[in-house]
Coordinates of C-alpha atoms in Angstrom, one line a residue:
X1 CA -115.8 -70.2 150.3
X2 CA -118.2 -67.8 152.6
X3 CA -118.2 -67.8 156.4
X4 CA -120.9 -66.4 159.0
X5 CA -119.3 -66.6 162.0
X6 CA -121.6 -67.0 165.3
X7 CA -119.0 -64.8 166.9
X8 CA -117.4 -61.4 165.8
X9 CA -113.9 -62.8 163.9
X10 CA -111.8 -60.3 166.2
X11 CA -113.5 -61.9 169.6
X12 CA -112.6 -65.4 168.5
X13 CA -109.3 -64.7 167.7
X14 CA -109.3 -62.4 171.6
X15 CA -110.5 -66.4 173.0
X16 CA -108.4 -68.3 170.9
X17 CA -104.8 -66.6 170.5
X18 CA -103.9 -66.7 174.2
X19 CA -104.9 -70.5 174.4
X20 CA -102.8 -71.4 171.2
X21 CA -99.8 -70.0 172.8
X22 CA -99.7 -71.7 175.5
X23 CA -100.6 -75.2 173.1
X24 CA -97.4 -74.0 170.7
X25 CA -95.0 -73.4 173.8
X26 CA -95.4 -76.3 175.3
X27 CA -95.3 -78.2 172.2
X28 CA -91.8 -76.9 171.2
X29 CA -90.5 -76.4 175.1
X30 CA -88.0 -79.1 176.4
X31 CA -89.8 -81.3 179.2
X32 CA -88.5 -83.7 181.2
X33 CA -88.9 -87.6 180.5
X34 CA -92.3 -89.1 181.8
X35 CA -94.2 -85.9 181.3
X36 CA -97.2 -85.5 178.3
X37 CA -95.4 -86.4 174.4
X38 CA -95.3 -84.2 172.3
X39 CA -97.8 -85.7 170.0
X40 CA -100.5 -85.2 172.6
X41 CA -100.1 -81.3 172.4
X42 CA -99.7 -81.4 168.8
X43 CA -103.1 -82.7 168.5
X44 CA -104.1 -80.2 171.1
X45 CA -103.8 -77.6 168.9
X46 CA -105.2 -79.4 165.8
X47 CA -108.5 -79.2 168.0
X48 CA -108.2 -75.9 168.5
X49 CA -107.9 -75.0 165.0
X50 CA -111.0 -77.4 164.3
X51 CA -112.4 -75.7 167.1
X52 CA -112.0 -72.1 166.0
X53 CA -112.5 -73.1 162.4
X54 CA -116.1 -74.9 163.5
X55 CA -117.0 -71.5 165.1
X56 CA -116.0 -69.7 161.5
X57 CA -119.1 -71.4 160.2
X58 CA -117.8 -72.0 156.6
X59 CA -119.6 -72.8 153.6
X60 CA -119.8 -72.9 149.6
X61 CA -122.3 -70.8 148.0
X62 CA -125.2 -73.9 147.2
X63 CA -127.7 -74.0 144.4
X64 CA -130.9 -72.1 144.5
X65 CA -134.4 -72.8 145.9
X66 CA -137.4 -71.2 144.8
X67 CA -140.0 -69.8 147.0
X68 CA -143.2 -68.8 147.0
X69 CA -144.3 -65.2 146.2
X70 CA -147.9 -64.1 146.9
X71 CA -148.0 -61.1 144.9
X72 CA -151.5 -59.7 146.6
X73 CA -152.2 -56.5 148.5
X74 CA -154.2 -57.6 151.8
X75 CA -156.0 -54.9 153.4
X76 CA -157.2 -56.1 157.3
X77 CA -159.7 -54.1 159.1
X78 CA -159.6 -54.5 162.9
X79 CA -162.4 -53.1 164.9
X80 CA -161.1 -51.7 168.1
X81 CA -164.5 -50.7 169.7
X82 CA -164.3 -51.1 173.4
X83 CA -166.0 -54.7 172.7
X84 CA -163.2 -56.1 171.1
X85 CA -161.7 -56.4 174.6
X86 CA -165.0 -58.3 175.7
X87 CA -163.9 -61.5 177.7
X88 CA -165.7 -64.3 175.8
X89 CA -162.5 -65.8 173.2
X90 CA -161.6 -69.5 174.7
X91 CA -163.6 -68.9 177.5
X92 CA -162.5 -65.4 179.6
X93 CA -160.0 -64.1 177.4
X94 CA -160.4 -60.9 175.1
X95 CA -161.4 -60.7 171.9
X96 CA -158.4 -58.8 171.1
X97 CA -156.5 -62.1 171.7
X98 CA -158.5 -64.2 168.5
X99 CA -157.8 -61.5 166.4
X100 CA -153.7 -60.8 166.7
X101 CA -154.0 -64.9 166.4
X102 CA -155.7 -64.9 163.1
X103 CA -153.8 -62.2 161.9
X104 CA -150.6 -64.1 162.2
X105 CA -152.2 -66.8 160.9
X106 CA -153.1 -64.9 157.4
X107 CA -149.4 -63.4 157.6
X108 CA -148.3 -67.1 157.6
X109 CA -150.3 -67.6 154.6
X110 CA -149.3 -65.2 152.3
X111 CA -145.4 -64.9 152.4
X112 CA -144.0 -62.4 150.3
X113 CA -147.9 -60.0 150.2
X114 CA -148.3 -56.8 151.4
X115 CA -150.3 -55.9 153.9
X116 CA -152.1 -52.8 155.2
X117 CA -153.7 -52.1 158.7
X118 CA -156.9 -50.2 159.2
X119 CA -158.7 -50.0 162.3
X120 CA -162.1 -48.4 163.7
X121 CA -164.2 -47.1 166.9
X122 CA -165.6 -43.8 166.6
X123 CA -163.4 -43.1 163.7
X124 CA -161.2 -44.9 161.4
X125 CA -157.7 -44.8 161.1
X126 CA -155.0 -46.7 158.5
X127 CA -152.6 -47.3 160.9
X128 CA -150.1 -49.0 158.9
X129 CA -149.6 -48.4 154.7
X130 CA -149.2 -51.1 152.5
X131 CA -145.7 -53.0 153.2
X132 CA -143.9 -56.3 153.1
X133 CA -142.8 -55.9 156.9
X134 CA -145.6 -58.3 158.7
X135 CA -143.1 -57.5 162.0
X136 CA -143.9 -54.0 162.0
X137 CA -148.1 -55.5 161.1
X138 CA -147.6 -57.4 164.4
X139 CA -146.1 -55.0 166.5
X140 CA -148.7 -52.3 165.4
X141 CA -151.2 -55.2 167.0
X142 CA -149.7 -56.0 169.9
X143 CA -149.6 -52.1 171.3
X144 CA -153.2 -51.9 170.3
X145 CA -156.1 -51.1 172.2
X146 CA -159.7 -49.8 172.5
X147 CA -160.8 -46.5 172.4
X148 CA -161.2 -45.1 176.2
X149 CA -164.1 -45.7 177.4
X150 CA -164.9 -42.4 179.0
X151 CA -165.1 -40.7 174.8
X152 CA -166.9 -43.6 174.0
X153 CA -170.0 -41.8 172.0
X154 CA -170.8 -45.2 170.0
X155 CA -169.8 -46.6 167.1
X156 CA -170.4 -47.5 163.5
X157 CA -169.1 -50.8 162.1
X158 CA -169.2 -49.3 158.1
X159 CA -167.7 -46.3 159.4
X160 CA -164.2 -48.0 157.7
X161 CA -165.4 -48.2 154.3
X162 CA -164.6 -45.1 152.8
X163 CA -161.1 -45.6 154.3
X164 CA -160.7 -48.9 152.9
X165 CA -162.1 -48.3 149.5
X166 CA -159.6 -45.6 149.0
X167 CA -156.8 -47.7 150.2
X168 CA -158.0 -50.7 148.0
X169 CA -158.2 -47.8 144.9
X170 CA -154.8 -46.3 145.3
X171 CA -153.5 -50.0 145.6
X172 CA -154.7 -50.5 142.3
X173 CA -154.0 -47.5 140.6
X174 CA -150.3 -48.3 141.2
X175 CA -149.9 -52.0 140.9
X176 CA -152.9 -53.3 138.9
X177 CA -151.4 -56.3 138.5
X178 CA -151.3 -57.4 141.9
X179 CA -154.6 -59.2 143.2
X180 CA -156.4 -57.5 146.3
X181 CA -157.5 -59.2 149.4
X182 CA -159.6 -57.6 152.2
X183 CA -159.9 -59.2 155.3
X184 CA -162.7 -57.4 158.2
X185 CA -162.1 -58.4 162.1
X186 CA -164.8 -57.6 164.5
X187 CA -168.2 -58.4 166.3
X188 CA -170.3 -56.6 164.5
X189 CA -171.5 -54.8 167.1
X190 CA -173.8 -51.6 166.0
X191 CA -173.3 -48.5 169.1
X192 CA -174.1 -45.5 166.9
X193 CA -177.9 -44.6 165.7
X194 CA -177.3 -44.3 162.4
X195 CA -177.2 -47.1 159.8
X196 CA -173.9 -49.1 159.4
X197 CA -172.0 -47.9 155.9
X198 CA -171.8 -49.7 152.9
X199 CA -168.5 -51.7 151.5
X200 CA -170.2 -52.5 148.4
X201 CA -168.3 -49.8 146.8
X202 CA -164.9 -51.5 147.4
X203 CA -166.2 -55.3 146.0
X204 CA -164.9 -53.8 142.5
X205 CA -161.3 -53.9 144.2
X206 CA -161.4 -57.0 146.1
X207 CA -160.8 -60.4 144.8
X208 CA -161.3 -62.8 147.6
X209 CA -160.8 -62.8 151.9
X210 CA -163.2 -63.1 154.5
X211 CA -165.3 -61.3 157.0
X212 CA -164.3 -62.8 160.8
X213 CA -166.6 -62.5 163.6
X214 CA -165.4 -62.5 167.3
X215 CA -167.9 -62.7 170.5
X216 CA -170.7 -65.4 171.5
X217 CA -174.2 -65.0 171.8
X218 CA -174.1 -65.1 175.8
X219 CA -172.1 -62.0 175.5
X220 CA -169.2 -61.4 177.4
X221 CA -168.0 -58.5 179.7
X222 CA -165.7 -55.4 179.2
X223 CA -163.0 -53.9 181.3
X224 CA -163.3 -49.9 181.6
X225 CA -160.1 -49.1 178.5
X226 CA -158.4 -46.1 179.6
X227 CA -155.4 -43.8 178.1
X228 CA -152.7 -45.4 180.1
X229 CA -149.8 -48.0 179.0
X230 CA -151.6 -50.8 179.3
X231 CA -154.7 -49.7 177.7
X232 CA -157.3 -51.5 180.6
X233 CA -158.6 -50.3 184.4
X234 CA -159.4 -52.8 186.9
X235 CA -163.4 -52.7 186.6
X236 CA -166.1 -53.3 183.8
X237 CA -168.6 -51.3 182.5
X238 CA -171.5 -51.2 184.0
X239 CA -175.1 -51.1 182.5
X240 CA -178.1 -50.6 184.9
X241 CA -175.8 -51.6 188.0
X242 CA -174.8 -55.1 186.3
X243 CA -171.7 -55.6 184.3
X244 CA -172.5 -54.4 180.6
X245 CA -172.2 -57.5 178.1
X246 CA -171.2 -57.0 174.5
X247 CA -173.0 -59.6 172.3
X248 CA -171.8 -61.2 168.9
X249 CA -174.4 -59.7 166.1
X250 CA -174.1 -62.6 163.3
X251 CA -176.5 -60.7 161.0
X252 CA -174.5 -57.2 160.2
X253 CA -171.1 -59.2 159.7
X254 CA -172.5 -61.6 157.2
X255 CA -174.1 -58.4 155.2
X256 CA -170.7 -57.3 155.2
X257 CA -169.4 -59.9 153.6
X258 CA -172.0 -60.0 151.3
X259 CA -171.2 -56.1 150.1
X260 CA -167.7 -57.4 149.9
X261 CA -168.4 -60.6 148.3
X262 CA -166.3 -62.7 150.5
X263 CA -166.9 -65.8 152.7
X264 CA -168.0 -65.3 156.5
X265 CA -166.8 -67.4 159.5
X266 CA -167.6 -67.6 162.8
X267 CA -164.3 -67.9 164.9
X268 CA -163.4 -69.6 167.6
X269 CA -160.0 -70.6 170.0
X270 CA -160.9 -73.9 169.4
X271 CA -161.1 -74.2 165.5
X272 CA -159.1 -73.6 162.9
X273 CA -159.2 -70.3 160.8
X274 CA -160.0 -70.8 157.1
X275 CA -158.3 -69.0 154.6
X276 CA -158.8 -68.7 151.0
X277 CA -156.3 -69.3 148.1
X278 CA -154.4 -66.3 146.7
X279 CA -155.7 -66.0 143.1
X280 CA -153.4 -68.3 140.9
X281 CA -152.9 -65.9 138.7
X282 CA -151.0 -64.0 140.5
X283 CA -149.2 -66.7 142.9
X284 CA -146.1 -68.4 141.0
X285 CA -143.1 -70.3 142.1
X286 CA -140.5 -68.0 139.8
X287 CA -137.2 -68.3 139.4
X288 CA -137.4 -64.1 140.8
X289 CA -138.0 -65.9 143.8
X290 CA -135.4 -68.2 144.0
X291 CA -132.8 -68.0 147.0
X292 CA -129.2 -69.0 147.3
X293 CA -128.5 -71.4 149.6
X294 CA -125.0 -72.0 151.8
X295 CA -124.0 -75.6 151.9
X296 CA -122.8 -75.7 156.2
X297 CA -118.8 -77.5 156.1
X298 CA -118.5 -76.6 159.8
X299 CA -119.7 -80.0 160.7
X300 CA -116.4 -81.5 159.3
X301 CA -114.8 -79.7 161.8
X302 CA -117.3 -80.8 164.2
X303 CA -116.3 -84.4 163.4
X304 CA -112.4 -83.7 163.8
X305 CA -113.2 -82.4 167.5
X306 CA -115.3 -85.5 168.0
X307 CA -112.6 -88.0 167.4
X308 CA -109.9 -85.8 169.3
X309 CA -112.3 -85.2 172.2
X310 CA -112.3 -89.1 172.3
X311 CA -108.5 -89.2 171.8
X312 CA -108.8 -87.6 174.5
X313 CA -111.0 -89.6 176.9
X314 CA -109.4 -92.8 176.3
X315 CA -106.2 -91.3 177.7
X316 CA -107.9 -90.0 180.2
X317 CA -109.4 -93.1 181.3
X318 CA -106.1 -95.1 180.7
X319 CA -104.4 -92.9 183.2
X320 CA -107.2 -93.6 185.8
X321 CA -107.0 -97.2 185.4
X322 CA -103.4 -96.8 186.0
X323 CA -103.1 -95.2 188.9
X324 CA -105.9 -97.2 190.4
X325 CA -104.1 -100.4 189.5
X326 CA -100.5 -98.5 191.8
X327 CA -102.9 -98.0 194.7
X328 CA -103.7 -101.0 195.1
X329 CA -100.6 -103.2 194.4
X330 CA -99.6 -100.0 196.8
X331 CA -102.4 -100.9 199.5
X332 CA -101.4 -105.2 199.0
X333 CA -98.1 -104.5 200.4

């Protein structure tokens, strides 16, 4: 027998003990004639006990279920170029907003991988190392934001690909069992003069993923990003007097995916993300992954306070009827 209670055991007994007292004393107290039986309290305090044993939670340990186990490194590369806060995702909202979307959606995927988090604007950065804890991948999304706007000196969209090919290397070298999976977020947007970097020399690491693209073709607006806690100002950059728009560029993110040798996809709010299959070799239901289970007994308890709850109410209601039927043969006379 296991228990998890809801509450801490000492601050149930703190509610209960007081309560119980009072049930016990006037159980064995002497009462005059007419008052509540005897019986009555008794059951009283059997629903307390249900009560407080109901809140114990108890259970016996259950058999096993197995889950599934994606044993795969995923690398994701964010760009966080002042256009991935262009407003043209589902209309007016950021790009930003697509991305931290799709990476939960990949997270939901692949339970039990590990994930990595490299991003990129006028340098690149792995913000988080491989690790199983997706809440600390989502949390590092959720605080991030562009580069400010005012350092801005443009941007390369390769300029990740050393980074990631020694992070996809390294991942390798010490679990070359695992499969790898690289996943690239961004517009493909090309700010700096120079030609974009290659990731052909990380296709020998990588066994499947996908390049995503973010942005329309109509282009969408940018808020000044600042230092600040919220990352924004209130106005957009400007080009030529006229609010600068930061256009999707189809072209350099499918080349990427080609030097990766992954799928590309165009997303947007209103369809679904396509994710590929971890490789089978390497995704099991094993009995490593299996689980044990608590089989719940609190609802036995619930069912005991059920039917003295409506011990309860019919007395209740008895009593009513009662002294509705004395006021009125009260009122006839």
């Amino acid at each position: 027998m296991i228990f998890q209670p809801v509450l801490n055991v000492f601050l149930l007994v703190l509610l209960f003990a007081p309560v119980v007292f009072l049930v016990i004393w006037m159980l064995v107290a002497p009462r005059p004639v007419g008052k509540t039986p005897r019986w009555l309290w008794a059951l009283r305090l059997v629903l307390l006990l249900a009560c407080f044993a109901m809140l114990l939670r108890p259970g016996i340990p259950g058999g096993t279920t197995q889950t599934l186990a994606t044993q795969t490194d995923i690398v994701i590369v964010v760009d966080t170029t002042a256009s991935i806060v262009a407003e043209d995702w589902n209309g007016t909202e950021q790009r930003l907003e697509g991305v931290r979307a799709d990476v939960q959606s990949i997270v939901d995927e692949y339970p039990g991988a590990r994930f990595a988090l490299i991003t990129f604007d006028a340098t690149s950065e792995l913000r988080l190392p491989l690790t199983t804890d997706t809440t600390a991948l989502m949390s590092s999304l959720e605080i991030l934001h562009p580069e400010v706007t005012s350092q801005s000196r443009g941007s390369s969209i390769g300029i990740a690909s050393g980074m990631l090919r020694e992070t996809l290397a390294a991942a390798a070298e010490s679990a070359s069992d695992r499969s790898r999976m690289v996943f690239y977020l961004g517009d493909g947007e090309q700010t700096a003069t120079s030609e974009p970097e290659s990731f052909a020399g990380s296709a020998q690491y990588v066994d499947t993923g996908a390049v995503l693209g973010y942005g329309t073709s109509q282009g969408g607006p940018m808020k000044i990003t600042t230092g600040d806690v919220t990352g924004l100002g209130g106005d957009y950059i400007e080009y030529l007097g006229a609010p600068a728009l930061s256009v999707i560029d189809d072209a350099n993110l499918q080349t990427i995916a080609g030097e990766l040798g992954v799928s590309y996809q165009l997303r947007t709010a209103d369809t679904a993300i396509d994710l590929p299959e971890a490789p089978t070799t390497t995704t099991t239901y094993s009995d490593a992954g299996s689980v044990g289970n608590v089989i719940e007994l609190y609802w036995i308890f619930a069912l005991v306070l059920v039917v003295l709850l409506g011990v309860e109410l019919a007395r209740a209601t008895m009593l009513i009827a009662q002294m509705r039927g004395l006021a009125m043969r009260g009122g006839a006379r």
